[in-house]
């Protein structure tokens, strides 16, 4: 078989009557889930899915999405999950080059496409197994966890969460797509006769920010043991606010090309070092180029990019993958990510890190969120521009500009501002900087 049968590997040997999946309609035992998955696998065969070939499926973090994913693996089909929120053109772009999959492919996912066309990433079976071993060791997972399926399986974090939970013997809670209000209700009423209390959940920074605002400054739920935050850089003030309220935040840094996690800081480390993303996972190596860019390699690395012409390598001859991210590593091996090389702005010959500017803007009490990009300028080469989301409807931009002048030097100060209710984000929750740039350019 070319793919790991996660349902078989994760459920065989368990008590057949033990609940392993909780959905909006009730609980499903180990034996019951296997029966459902077997039936769906047969249906996929009837529908034309072929062993060892890609099978595009529209998925969500609900019972149907999880069963479809497991059934693909049960049928020895390579799932290629598509986010239900994609537009028609985005889905068409993601479908290109899906006529085949290299041997050993576990799934094909798409990079977020924040700065270009999405690319299909062939993630391998051995990479998944290496990921599960490494994350289990870093987060001390022992199978007693109750994971909330809070991310789409079309997102590498959501896909890895489902596979990791089943392969480690943990339990999954999949109530369906959760908005902030539903998530708060679930966490405030942690245990019901039909559902155990959630102990572990995985969020992108935007979800954590919305959760904290809706939570209203109350202490974190006692049952929650880990909130894994990744998918984008978490602002320092957001992490600090969560930690002060007792949320057990674990920060992770990674990418689709590495089966999600490269480095992870468990909650106790985040409490000590709020800005760090931890040491590289077991087996993962990192190095920095002369320009400060981060390179990584390890056993969880993807097989390559799937194209209509064949498999395009993601790494150099020595196996190093260029992340495009900028960062540093201290004497104890702890990583801190400081920005992204492709986002760096050069204004009047001065290098400007958008993340530094964003954190200063967000520190103003009237600002909820911000995104900073560079726009062409005949005088300066590039000018700094900011899209801001206010906390309240009334917003004094002049006051924010005075705040900035006291904290940032001239080249780093935004020359163009725009205020909107939300930042544009892609299907994976990351800020869509191309859309930010387009909105600011239209002014």
mmCIF file of C-alpha atoms in Angstrom, residues 213 237 358-369 388-396 399-400 403-404 407:
data_model
loop_
_atom_site.group_PDB
_atom_site.id
_atom_site.type_symbol
_atom_site.label_atom_id
_atom_site.label_comp_id
_atom_site.label_asym_id
_atom_site.label_seq_id
_atom_site.Cartn_x
_atom_site.Cartn_y
_atom_site.Cartn_z
ATOM 1 C CA UNK A 213 -11.995 38.830 23.103
ATOM 2 C CA UNK A 237 0.953 40.989 22.894
ATOM 3 C CA UNK A 358 2.743 45.757 12.995
ATOM 4 C CA UNK A 359 3.570 44.933 16.615
ATOM 5 C CA UNK A 360 4.075 48.620 17.457
ATOM 6 C CA UNK A 361 0.759 49.528 15.814
ATOM 7 C CA UNK A 362 -1.082 46.699 17.592
ATOM 8 C CA UNK A 363 0.280 47.879 20.932
ATOM 9 C CA UNK A 364 -1.921 50.992 20.681
ATOM 10 C CA UNK A 365 -5.076 50.390 22.788
ATOM 11 C CA UNK A 366 -7.381 51.521 19.968
ATOM 12 C CA UNK A 367 -5.976 48.995 17.463
ATOM 13 C CA UNK A 368 -7.163 45.422 17.272
ATOM 14 C CA UNK A 369 -5.085 44.257 14.295
ATOM 15 C CA UNK A 388 -5.638 48.830 10.446
ATOM 16 C CA UNK A 389 -8.575 47.192 12.227
ATOM 17 C CA UNK A 390 -9.802 49.381 15.127
ATOM 18 C CA UNK A 391 -11.179 48.159 18.433
ATOM 19 C CA UNK A 392 -14.055 50.662 18.323
ATOM 20 C CA UNK A 393 -15.983 52.309 15.508
ATOM 21 C CA UNK A 394 -14.615 55.726 16.475
ATOM 22 C CA UNK A 395 -10.917 55.844 15.609
ATOM 23 C CA UNK A 396 -8.446 58.728 15.880
ATOM 24 C CA UNK A 399 -3.406 59.846 17.680
ATOM 25 C CA UNK A 400 -2.109 56.525 16.346
ATOM 26 C CA UNK A 403 2.054 57.029 18.923
ATOM 27 C CA UNK A 404 4.075 55.660 16.003
ATOM 28 C CA UNK A 407 8.329 54.602 18.810
#
